[in-house]
Amino acid sequence: MSMARKMLKDGDVPMADGEQYDYDLFVIGAGSGGVRGSRTAASFGAKVAICELPFHPISSEWLGGHGGTCVIRGCVPKKILVYGASFRGEFDDSKNFGWEINGDINFNWKTLLENKTNEIVRLNGVYKRILSNAGVTMIEGAGSLIDAHTVEVTQENGSRQRYTAKHILIATGSRAKRINIPGKELAITSDEALSLEELPKRAVILGGGYIAVEFASIWRGMGAEVDLFYRKDLPLRGFDDEMRTVVASNLEGRGIRLHPATSLSELSKTADGIKVVTDKGEELIADVVLFATGRTPNSQKLNLESVGVDVDEIGAIKVDDYSCTSVPNIWAVGDVTNRINLTPVALMEATCFAKSVFGGQPTKPDHRDVPCAVFSIPPLSVVGLSEQEAVAEAKSDVLVFTSSFNPMKNSISKRQEKTIMKLIVDSETDKVLGASMCGPDAPEIIQGIAIALKCGATKATFDSTVGIHPSAAEEFVTMRTLTRRVSPASKPKM
């Protein structure tokens, strides 16, 4: 960065008309994207401030916290609960490996809840220290736009303070939404599900996405009866259809009751719990009803329209390839833009923003071949194109390679749960277009496969790679036999 900018770091920032900005950059939202954008901009010499709501595990209009959804009420606490729930299957599997467990194995939900909360409190402090060490000014309150260069921060007591900045970055994320049915106030969202005082014995979940599938696995793993309702024929819309079928089978195998093509029409309070009525007229009683019915961008309180920042029909902020909004000095990253709503993607977008605006390195975020995982038990992980996406995009035939096998551990434990792996290959270029896996350690394995795809690996590259034996991962380099060839017209060829 130029010496001029470095000299300005601790002083006022000149404006074009000779006045002074308070900051080079003001960031609204201290989640993953906001923290990364602010600290990276500061590393380039920018004078940066960031505002965030007071910390609380359950978000609201006046509660949030440094670290954002992922750290406080998302990926991190969810993964901790997944770890906790996974032990149930491990205890069952251990018996054929010689472990003799005498007496009952009891699960203490409050112990896990306390340790989970202690961890997110610790991480909230870590994020504050990261910002402080980077020289970023932290301001507590809710930020909104006054004009293209002014942010007003409102505190819970109603007091307001205005700050000016040359650039503004919006990184306010998204919020869980509820469906509008009678009794909807009796349901909870993922926010509350991560902090329940009591573990439910009977849980009803509405939704077929990440959150629904993951909480079904968590609560079932902890011993609850779980009923999962979703509108489509299979859960996880948007993922590879073959892998969706595998996930559904595994959920059922673990004792989760699936209700495809079914929604909820009414909830009501009874002496025995929450009465749930489906759109097919079925009735059941639950201790907890979770709405895992999607998320909506956190943009409503930002005063975007008056400043001229364009949003789409669901409130997502429209941005160009460099994350710039319709106002040239206002930028947005992460879930509030509704591109790919994943924490590492928000980190990438924020890094690219800071490089482009403050580092003199114009950089577009690359949203292709982004790996992801669904932390069901066992997990699903994918990178690149699904089979149906590849066929839709293909100009030549698509080659599909699959492997289905009983993991070595299951051979001894006698658990009836296969691991499935899949590679999608372009027949003309031999390039691997997509990879997916459902089974133990899938996210750890697919992360490595993702590097290969970013490097443009071909099927021949995979075939020439020596496997690690014995491991599940070696199956990705030993799939020699073609499962099927699919034409762009989606007609299987013999």
Short mmCIF file of C-alpha atoms in Angstrom, two decimals, residues 29-490:
data_model
loop_
_atom_site.label_atom_id
_atom_site.label_comp_id
_atom_site.label_asym_id
_atom_site.label_seq_id
_atom_site.Cartn_x
_atom_site.Cartn_y
_atom_site.Cartn_z
CA GLY A 29 -21.64 -7.13 10.69
CA ALA A 30 -18.80 -8.98 12.45
CA GLY A 31 -19.50 -12.48 11.23
CA SER A 32 -17.04 -14.50 9.16
CA GLY A 33 -17.17 -12.21 6.12
CA GLY A 34 -17.10 -8.95 8.05
CA VAL A 35 -14.21 -9.97 10.28
CA ARG A 36 -12.15 -11.26 7.34
CA GLY A 37 -12.87 -8.18 5.21
CA SER A 38 -12.01 -5.74 7.98
CA ARG A 39 -8.81 -7.38 9.18
CA THR A 40 -7.53 -7.92 5.62
CA ALA A 41 -8.29 -4.31 4.70
CA ALA A 42 -6.48 -3.20 7.87
CA SER A 43 -3.46 -5.30 6.88
CA PHE A 44 -3.24 -3.19 3.72
CA GLY A 45 -3.08 -0.05 5.85
CA ALA A 46 -6.74 0.95 5.84
CA LYS A 47 -8.35 2.64 8.82
CA VAL A 48 -11.27 0.32 9.62
CA ALA A 49 -14.27 0.21 11.97
CA ILE A 50 -16.82 -2.58 12.39
CA CYS A 51 -20.16 -2.66 14.20
CA GLU A 52 -21.89 -5.71 15.66
CA LEU A 53 -24.75 -6.44 18.03
CA PRO A 54 -24.17 -7.60 21.63
CA PHE A 55 -23.34 -11.30 22.03
CA HIS A 56 -26.00 -13.94 22.67
CA PRO A 57 -26.31 -17.55 21.45
CA ILE A 58 -29.81 -16.85 20.10
CA SER A 59 -29.93 -13.94 17.66
CA SER A 60 -32.63 -11.29 17.55
CA GLU A 61 -33.03 -7.74 16.30
CA TRP A 62 -30.78 -6.56 19.14
CA LEU A 63 -28.59 -9.61 19.77
CA GLY A 64 -25.80 -11.12 17.69
CA GLY A 65 -22.09 -11.28 18.50
CA HIS A 66 -18.62 -11.26 16.99
CA GLY A 67 -18.14 -14.44 14.98
CA GLY A 68 -21.64 -14.36 13.50
CA THR A 69 -23.98 -17.22 12.73
CA CYS A 70 -21.31 -19.83 11.96
CA VAL A 71 -19.41 -19.48 15.21
CA ILE A 72 -22.25 -18.65 17.61
CA ARG A 73 -25.40 -20.34 16.30
CA GLY A 74 -24.39 -22.32 13.24
CA CYS A 75 -21.58 -24.53 12.00
CA VAL A 76 -19.46 -24.65 15.15
CA PRO A 77 -22.08 -25.48 17.83
CA LYS A 78 -23.85 -27.77 15.36
CA LYS A 79 -20.65 -29.76 14.73
CA ILE A 80 -20.10 -30.05 18.48
CA LEU A 81 -23.58 -31.56 18.81
CA VAL A 82 -22.89 -33.89 15.87
CA TYR A 83 -19.78 -35.14 17.67
CA GLY A 84 -21.87 -35.72 20.77
CA ALA A 85 -24.59 -37.58 18.88
CA SER A 86 -22.07 -39.77 17.01
CA PHE A 87 -20.99 -41.58 20.16
CA ARG A 88 -24.27 -43.51 20.28
CA GLY A 89 -23.37 -45.40 17.12
CA GLU A 90 -19.78 -45.82 18.27
CA PHE A 91 -20.94 -47.48 21.49
CA ASP A 92 -23.12 -49.87 19.48
CA ASP A 93 -20.32 -50.65 17.03
CA SER A 94 -17.74 -51.26 19.74
CA LYS A 95 -19.28 -54.52 20.98
CA ASN A 96 -18.02 -56.69 18.13
CA PHE A 97 -14.59 -55.16 18.59
CA GLY A 98 -14.42 -56.69 22.04
CA TRP A 99 -15.67 -53.83 24.21
CA GLU A 100 -17.96 -55.05 26.97
CA ILE A 101 -20.10 -52.22 28.24
CA ASN A 102 -21.87 -53.24 31.43
CA GLY A 103 -24.90 -51.29 32.58
CA ASP A 104 -26.68 -48.33 31.06
CA ILE A 105 -24.91 -45.65 29.10
CA ASN A 106 -26.49 -42.35 30.07
CA PHE A 107 -26.36 -39.11 28.12
CA ASN A 108 -26.30 -35.76 29.97
CA TRP A 109 -27.57 -33.05 27.62
CA LYS A 110 -26.79 -30.24 30.07
CA THR A 111 -23.10 -31.20 30.17
CA LEU A 112 -22.84 -31.00 26.39
CA LEU A 113 -24.86 -27.78 26.27
CA GLU A 114 -22.63 -26.13 28.88
CA ASN A 115 -19.43 -27.17 27.12
CA LYS A 116 -20.82 -26.05 23.75
CA THR A 117 -21.73 -22.64 25.15
CA ASN A 118 -18.33 -22.26 26.82
CA GLU A 119 -16.68 -22.93 23.46
CA ILE A 120 -18.68 -20.33 21.53
CA VAL A 121 -18.09 -17.76 24.29
CA ARG A 122 -14.36 -18.49 23.93
CA LEU A 123 -14.53 -18.12 20.15
CA ASN A 124 -16.47 -14.86 20.45
CA GLY A 125 -13.55 -13.55 22.50
CA VAL A 126 -11.07 -14.87 19.94
CA TYR A 127 -12.77 -12.92 17.15
CA LYS A 128 -12.69 -9.74 19.22
CA ARG A 129 -8.97 -10.20 19.86
CA ILE A 130 -8.34 -10.82 16.16
CA LEU A 131 -10.00 -7.51 15.31
CA SER A 132 -8.26 -5.65 18.11
CA ASN A 133 -4.85 -7.00 17.11
CA ALA A 134 -5.51 -5.92 13.52
CA GLY A 135 -6.18 -2.35 14.69
CA VAL A 136 -9.89 -2.45 13.80
CA THR A 137 -12.20 -0.22 15.86
CA MET A 138 -15.12 -2.22 17.29
CA ILE A 139 -18.46 -0.48 17.82
CA GLU A 140 -21.44 -2.16 19.48
CA GLY A 141 -24.87 -1.66 17.95
CA ALA A 142 -27.02 -2.06 14.83
CA GLY A 143 -25.72 -0.33 11.72
CA SER A 144 -27.82 1.25 8.96
CA LEU A 145 -27.07 3.52 6.03
CA ILE A 146 -27.78 7.25 6.06
CA ASP A 147 -26.12 8.01 2.74
CA ALA A 148 -23.45 6.48 0.52
CA HIS A 149 -20.69 7.37 2.99
CA THR A 150 -22.47 7.48 6.37
CA VAL A 151 -23.44 4.68 8.76
CA GLU A 152 -25.64 5.25 11.80
CA VAL A 153 -25.12 2.83 14.68
CA THR A 154 -28.06 2.44 17.06
CA GLN A 155 -27.64 0.93 20.51
CA GLU A 156 -30.29 -1.01 22.40
CA ASN A 157 -31.05 2.02 24.59
CA GLY A 158 -31.89 4.05 21.49
CA SER A 159 -28.77 6.21 21.39
CA ARG A 160 -27.34 6.84 17.93
CA GLN A 161 -23.93 7.73 16.55
CA ARG A 162 -22.95 8.44 12.95
CA TYR A 163 -19.68 7.55 11.24
CA THR A 164 -18.40 8.40 7.76
CA ALA A 165 -16.31 6.15 5.56
CA LYS A 166 -14.90 6.12 2.06
CA HIS A 167 -16.10 2.53 1.61
CA ILE A 168 -18.84 0.55 3.37
CA LEU A 169 -18.96 -3.25 3.51
CA ILE A 170 -22.24 -4.98 4.38
CA ALA A 171 -21.77 -8.44 5.89
CA THR A 172 -24.93 -8.94 7.93
CA GLY A 173 -25.56 -12.57 6.96
CA SER A 174 -28.96 -14.23 7.09
CA ARG A 175 -31.60 -15.26 9.60
CA ALA A 176 -33.72 -18.40 10.01
CA LYS A 177 -37.28 -17.97 8.80
CA ARG A 178 -40.56 -19.58 9.86
CA ILE A 179 -43.42 -20.76 7.68
CA ASN A 180 -46.75 -19.04 8.19
CA ILE A 181 -49.14 -21.64 9.63
CA PRO A 182 -51.48 -21.54 12.65
CA GLY A 183 -49.45 -22.16 15.79
CA LYS A 184 -46.13 -21.18 14.17
CA GLU A 185 -45.07 -19.47 17.43
CA LEU A 186 -44.87 -22.93 19.05
CA ALA A 187 -42.06 -23.97 16.70
CA ILE A 188 -38.37 -23.16 17.06
CA THR A 189 -35.58 -22.46 14.55
CA SER A 190 -32.00 -23.69 14.54
CA ASP A 191 -31.05 -20.79 16.83
CA GLU A 192 -33.13 -22.15 19.70
CA ALA A 193 -32.42 -25.78 18.80
CA LEU A 194 -28.75 -25.25 19.66
CA SER A 195 -29.62 -23.97 23.14
CA LEU A 196 -32.60 -26.04 24.33
CA GLU A 197 -32.81 -26.37 28.10
CA GLU A 198 -34.12 -29.94 27.80
CA LEU A 199 -33.34 -32.59 25.20
CA PRO A 200 -36.59 -33.54 23.40
CA LYS A 201 -37.82 -37.12 23.54
CA ARG A 202 -40.07 -36.59 20.50
CA ALA A 203 -38.98 -34.20 17.76
CA VAL A 204 -40.71 -33.12 14.55
CA ILE A 205 -38.59 -31.40 11.92
CA LEU A 206 -39.95 -29.58 8.89
CA GLY A 207 -37.49 -29.13 6.05
CA GLY A 208 -35.26 -31.12 3.73
CA GLY A 209 -32.04 -29.11 3.66
CA TYR A 210 -28.76 -29.12 5.57
CA ILE A 211 -30.19 -28.01 8.89
CA ALA A 212 -33.15 -30.39 8.86
CA VAL A 213 -31.06 -33.45 8.02
CA GLU A 214 -28.33 -32.55 10.50
CA PHE A 215 -30.69 -31.97 13.43
CA ALA A 216 -32.53 -35.19 12.61
CA SER A 217 -29.20 -37.02 12.96
CA ILE A 218 -28.26 -35.11 16.13
CA TRP A 219 -31.49 -35.69 18.02
CA ARG A 220 -31.82 -39.31 16.87
CA GLY A 221 -28.22 -39.94 17.91
CA MET A 222 -29.08 -38.64 21.36
CA GLY A 223 -32.00 -41.03 21.66
CA ALA A 224 -35.00 -38.96 20.58
CA GLU A 225 -37.78 -40.17 18.30
CA VAL A 226 -37.53 -38.07 15.15
CA ASP A 227 -40.05 -37.45 12.36
CA LEU A 228 -38.68 -35.55 9.34
CA PHE A 229 -41.14 -33.89 6.94
CA TYR A 230 -40.15 -32.37 3.58
CA ARG A 231 -41.94 -31.25 0.43
CA LYS A 232 -39.91 -33.15 -2.17
CA ASP A 233 -39.56 -36.88 -2.70
CA LEU A 234 -36.03 -36.81 -1.28
CA PRO A 235 -34.18 -34.54 1.17
CA LEU A 236 -31.30 -32.20 0.16
CA ARG A 237 -32.72 -30.61 -2.98
CA GLY A 238 -29.90 -29.38 -5.23
CA PHE A 239 -27.53 -32.22 -4.39
CA ASP A 240 -26.84 -35.21 -6.63
CA ASP A 241 -30.03 -37.31 -6.81
CA GLU A 242 -28.21 -40.60 -6.31
CA MET A 243 -26.51 -39.28 -3.17
CA ARG A 244 -29.81 -37.89 -1.87
CA THR A 245 -31.25 -41.38 -2.07
CA VAL A 246 -28.30 -42.72 -0.07
CA VAL A 247 -28.73 -40.07 2.64
CA ALA A 248 -32.46 -40.86 2.93
CA SER A 249 -31.69 -44.57 3.29
CA ASN A 250 -29.08 -43.87 5.98
CA LEU A 251 -31.46 -41.64 7.93
CA GLU A 252 -34.06 -44.41 7.91
CA GLY A 253 -31.41 -46.95 8.85
CA ARG A 254 -30.60 -44.91 11.94
CA GLY A 255 -34.28 -44.94 12.97
CA ILE A 256 -35.49 -41.56 11.68
CA ARG A 257 -39.04 -41.63 10.30
CA LEU A 258 -39.18 -39.92 6.90
CA HIS A 259 -42.30 -38.20 5.53
CA PRO A 260 -41.58 -37.19 1.91
CA ALA A 261 -43.93 -34.91 -0.03
CA THR A 262 -45.53 -33.84 3.24
CA SER A 263 -45.74 -30.48 5.01
CA LEU A 264 -47.26 -29.22 8.25
CA SER A 265 -50.55 -27.33 8.33
CA GLU A 266 -51.13 -26.54 12.01
CA LEU A 267 -49.54 -26.64 15.47
CA SER A 268 -51.37 -26.43 18.77
CA LYS A 269 -50.50 -26.76 22.44
CA THR A 270 -51.85 -29.75 24.39
CA ALA A 271 -51.25 -31.15 27.86
CA ASP A 272 -49.00 -33.84 26.36
CA GLY A 273 -46.93 -31.59 24.10
CA ILE A 274 -47.31 -29.92 20.71
CA LYS A 275 -49.99 -31.37 18.48
CA VAL A 276 -48.77 -31.47 14.86
CA VAL A 277 -51.22 -31.75 11.97
CA THR A 278 -49.84 -32.46 8.49
CA ASP A 279 -51.24 -31.33 5.15
CA LYS A 280 -52.39 -34.93 4.69
CA GLY A 281 -54.47 -34.84 7.87
CA GLU A 282 -52.11 -36.96 9.96
CA GLU A 283 -51.62 -36.05 13.62
CA LEU A 284 -48.78 -36.64 16.08
CA ILE A 285 -47.48 -35.21 19.36
CA ALA A 286 -44.01 -33.73 19.77
CA ASP A 287 -41.96 -32.08 22.49
CA VAL A 288 -40.23 -29.86 19.95
CA VAL A 289 -41.10 -28.76 16.40
CA LEU A 290 -38.18 -27.39 14.41
CA PHE A 291 -38.74 -25.22 11.34
CA ALA A 292 -35.68 -25.77 9.13
CA THR A 293 -37.35 -24.02 6.22
CA GLY A 294 -34.58 -21.83 4.89
CA ARG A 295 -32.99 -18.52 5.75
CA THR A 296 -33.58 -14.97 4.62
CA PRO A 297 -30.93 -12.25 4.06
CA ASN A 298 -30.47 -9.83 6.96
CA SER A 299 -31.08 -6.67 4.92
CA GLN A 300 -34.39 -5.27 6.14
CA LYS A 301 -33.00 -2.86 8.76
CA LEU A 302 -30.17 -1.42 6.68
CA ASN A 303 -32.11 1.40 4.96
CA LEU A 304 -30.80 0.20 1.59
CA GLU A 305 -33.54 1.60 -0.63
CA SER A 306 -33.07 5.21 0.42
CA VAL A 307 -29.38 5.00 -0.45
CA GLY A 308 -30.01 3.25 -3.78
CA VAL A 309 -28.61 -0.21 -3.01
CA ASP A 310 -30.52 -2.72 -5.14
CA VAL A 311 -31.91 -5.93 -3.63
CA ASP A 312 -33.75 -8.87 -5.21
CA GLU A 313 -37.20 -10.22 -4.41
CA ILE A 314 -36.07 -11.98 -1.20
CA GLY A 315 -34.00 -9.05 0.04
CA ALA A 316 -30.58 -10.30 -1.05
CA ILE A 317 -28.20 -7.49 -1.99
CA LYS A 318 -27.32 -7.50 -5.68
CA VAL A 319 -23.59 -7.36 -6.37
CA ASP A 320 -21.26 -7.57 -9.36
CA ASP A 321 -18.34 -9.97 -9.87
CA TYR A 322 -16.25 -8.00 -7.35
CA SER A 323 -19.00 -7.86 -4.66
CA CYS A 324 -19.82 -4.21 -5.42
CA THR A 325 -23.45 -3.12 -5.04
CA SER A 326 -25.35 -0.67 -7.26
CA VAL A 327 -23.68 2.12 -5.23
CA PRO A 328 -19.99 2.24 -6.28
CA ASN A 329 -18.42 2.53 -2.80
CA ILE A 330 -20.82 0.15 -1.00
CA TRP A 331 -19.95 -3.55 -1.05
CA ALA A 332 -21.54 -6.74 0.27
CA VAL A 333 -20.30 -10.27 0.96
CA GLY A 334 -21.61 -13.48 2.46
CA ASP A 335 -25.15 -14.72 3.00
CA VAL A 336 -26.71 -11.27 2.65
CA THR A 337 -25.90 -11.54 -1.08
CA ASN A 338 -27.36 -15.08 -1.36
CA ARG A 339 -24.72 -16.41 -3.73
CA ILE A 340 -23.31 -19.56 -2.10
CA ASN A 341 -24.27 -19.39 1.56
CA LEU A 342 -21.28 -21.06 3.19
CA THR A 343 -18.83 -19.62 5.72
CA PRO A 344 -15.68 -20.34 3.66
CA VAL A 345 -17.32 -18.65 0.67
CA ALA A 346 -17.97 -15.52 2.73
CA LEU A 347 -14.30 -15.60 3.77
CA MET A 348 -13.21 -15.88 0.14
CA GLU A 349 -15.51 -13.06 -1.00
CA ALA A 350 -14.29 -10.79 1.81
CA THR A 351 -10.63 -11.50 1.05
CA CYS A 352 -11.19 -10.73 -2.63
CA PHE A 353 -13.00 -7.50 -1.71
CA ALA A 354 -10.13 -6.30 0.48
CA LYS A 355 -7.52 -7.19 -2.14
CA SER A 356 -9.50 -5.41 -4.84
CA VAL A 357 -10.32 -2.23 -2.91
CA PHE A 358 -7.34 -1.79 -0.60
CA GLY A 359 -4.62 -4.08 -1.91
CA GLY A 360 -4.40 -2.93 -5.50
CA GLN A 361 -5.07 -6.51 -6.63
CA PRO A 362 -8.43 -6.70 -8.46
CA THR A 363 -9.67 -10.19 -7.57
CA LYS A 364 -12.98 -11.88 -8.35
CA PRO A 365 -14.24 -14.57 -5.97
CA ASP A 366 -14.34 -17.95 -7.72
CA HIS A 367 -17.61 -19.72 -6.97
CA ARG A 368 -16.92 -22.80 -9.08
CA ASP A 369 -15.92 -26.12 -7.53
CA VAL A 370 -16.76 -25.04 -3.99
CA PRO A 371 -16.73 -28.12 -1.71
CA CYS A 372 -19.31 -28.52 1.02
CA ALA A 373 -20.57 -31.07 3.51
CA VAL A 374 -23.82 -32.05 5.18
CA PHE A 375 -22.98 -33.26 8.68
CA SER A 376 -25.59 -35.94 8.84
CA ILE A 377 -24.54 -39.22 10.47
CA PRO A 378 -22.76 -40.44 8.38
CA PRO A 379 -21.93 -37.23 6.48
CA LEU A 380 -22.33 -36.34 2.81
CA SER A 381 -19.71 -34.23 1.06
CA VAL A 382 -19.50 -32.99 -2.53
CA VAL A 383 -17.45 -30.81 -4.84
CA GLY A 384 -18.07 -29.74 -8.42
CA LEU A 385 -21.05 -30.75 -10.51
CA SER A 386 -23.73 -33.28 -9.65
CA GLU A 387 -24.64 -35.81 -12.32
CA GLN A 388 -27.77 -33.88 -13.32
CA GLU A 389 -25.84 -30.56 -13.46
CA ALA A 390 -23.09 -32.12 -15.57
CA VAL A 391 -25.59 -33.58 -18.04
CA ALA A 392 -27.39 -30.23 -18.27
CA GLU A 393 -24.12 -28.40 -19.06
CA ALA A 394 -22.46 -31.11 -21.14
CA LYS A 395 -21.59 -30.87 -24.82
CA SER A 396 -20.27 -34.43 -24.86
CA ASP A 397 -21.24 -37.59 -23.00
CA VAL A 398 -20.88 -37.67 -19.23
CA LEU A 399 -19.14 -40.68 -17.70
CA VAL A 400 -20.32 -41.77 -14.25
CA PHE A 401 -18.13 -43.90 -12.00
CA THR A 402 -19.50 -45.18 -8.69
CA SER A 403 -18.33 -47.34 -5.85
CA SER A 404 -20.57 -48.80 -3.16
CA PHE A 405 -18.97 -50.85 -0.42
CA ASN A 406 -19.26 -51.91 3.18
CA PRO A 407 -16.54 -50.10 5.15
CA MET A 408 -14.08 -52.40 6.89
CA LYS A 409 -15.26 -51.17 10.29
CA ASN A 410 -18.84 -52.15 9.44
CA SER A 411 -17.73 -55.63 8.43
CA ILE A 412 -16.87 -56.25 12.06
CA SER A 413 -19.54 -54.13 13.75
CA LYS A 414 -22.23 -55.60 11.42
CA ARG A 415 -23.73 -52.15 10.85
CA GLN A 416 -25.71 -52.25 7.61
CA GLU A 417 -24.64 -48.91 6.17
CA LYS A 418 -22.70 -48.67 2.92
CA THR A 419 -20.31 -45.94 1.85
CA ILE A 420 -21.02 -44.52 -1.61
CA MET A 421 -18.55 -42.63 -3.81
CA LYS A 422 -19.07 -41.06 -7.20
CA LEU A 423 -17.02 -39.35 -9.91
CA ILE A 424 -18.45 -37.39 -12.84
CA VAL A 425 -16.17 -37.20 -15.89
CA ASP A 426 -16.32 -35.37 -19.23
CA SER A 427 -15.90 -38.04 -21.92
CA GLU A 428 -14.18 -35.68 -24.37
CA THR A 429 -11.61 -34.03 -22.09
CA ASP A 430 -11.38 -36.75 -19.40
CA LYS A 431 -11.65 -33.94 -16.84
CA VAL A 432 -13.28 -34.79 -13.50
CA LEU A 433 -16.28 -32.49 -13.21
CA GLY A 434 -17.59 -33.56 -9.81
CA ALA A 435 -17.02 -35.87 -6.87
CA SER A 436 -19.27 -36.90 -4.02
CA MET A 437 -19.16 -39.24 -1.07
CA CYS A 438 -21.53 -40.34 1.66
CA GLY A 439 -19.85 -42.19 4.48
CA PRO A 440 -17.52 -41.76 7.47
CA ASP A 441 -14.90 -39.01 7.04
CA ALA A 442 -16.45 -37.82 3.76
CA PRO A 443 -15.70 -34.09 4.40
CA GLU A 444 -12.07 -34.81 5.27
CA ILE A 445 -11.64 -36.80 2.05
CA ILE A 446 -13.54 -34.47 -0.29
CA GLN A 447 -11.48 -31.47 0.88
CA GLY A 448 -8.45 -33.12 -0.70
CA ILE A 449 -10.39 -34.11 -3.82
CA ALA A 450 -11.45 -30.45 -4.15
CA ILE A 451 -7.83 -29.41 -4.61
CA ALA A 452 -7.50 -31.90 -7.46
CA LEU A 453 -10.60 -30.51 -9.18
CA LYS A 454 -9.33 -26.92 -8.84
CA CYS A 455 -6.13 -28.11 -10.49
CA GLY A 456 -8.11 -29.53 -13.42
CA ALA A 457 -7.40 -33.19 -12.68
CA THR A 458 -8.46 -35.80 -15.22
CA LYS A 459 -9.76 -39.30 -14.59
CA ALA A 460 -6.37 -40.53 -15.80
CA THR A 461 -4.76 -38.48 -13.01
CA PHE A 462 -6.97 -40.18 -10.46
CA ASP A 463 -6.25 -43.61 -11.97
CA SER A 464 -2.49 -43.05 -11.86
CA THR A 465 -2.52 -42.02 -8.19
CA VAL A 466 -1.49 -44.68 -5.69
CA GLY A 467 -4.09 -45.31 -3.01
CA ILE A 468 -3.62 -45.46 0.76
CA HIS A 469 -4.49 -48.94 1.95
CA PRO A 470 -6.60 -49.85 3.78
CA SER A 471 -8.71 -46.73 3.61
CA ALA A 472 -12.04 -45.68 2.16
CA ALA A 473 -10.32 -42.80 0.34
CA GLU A 474 -8.40 -45.17 -1.94
CA GLU A 475 -11.67 -46.02 -3.71
CA PHE A 476 -11.48 -42.65 -5.45
CA VAL A 477 -8.34 -43.77 -7.30
CA THR A 478 -9.44 -47.35 -8.06
CA MET A 479 -12.78 -46.75 -9.82
CA ARG A 480 -11.82 -48.19 -13.19
CA THR A 481 -15.14 -49.64 -14.37
CA LEU A 482 -17.62 -47.27 -15.95
CA THR A 483 -21.02 -47.39 -14.23
CA ARG A 484 -22.89 -45.57 -17.00
CA ARG A 485 -22.50 -43.15 -19.88
CA VAL A 486 -25.08 -40.37 -20.14
CA SER A 487 -25.64 -38.23 -23.21
CA PRO A 488 -26.40 -34.49 -22.99
CA ALA A 489 -29.96 -35.48 -23.84
CA SER A 490 -29.99 -37.44 -20.54
#
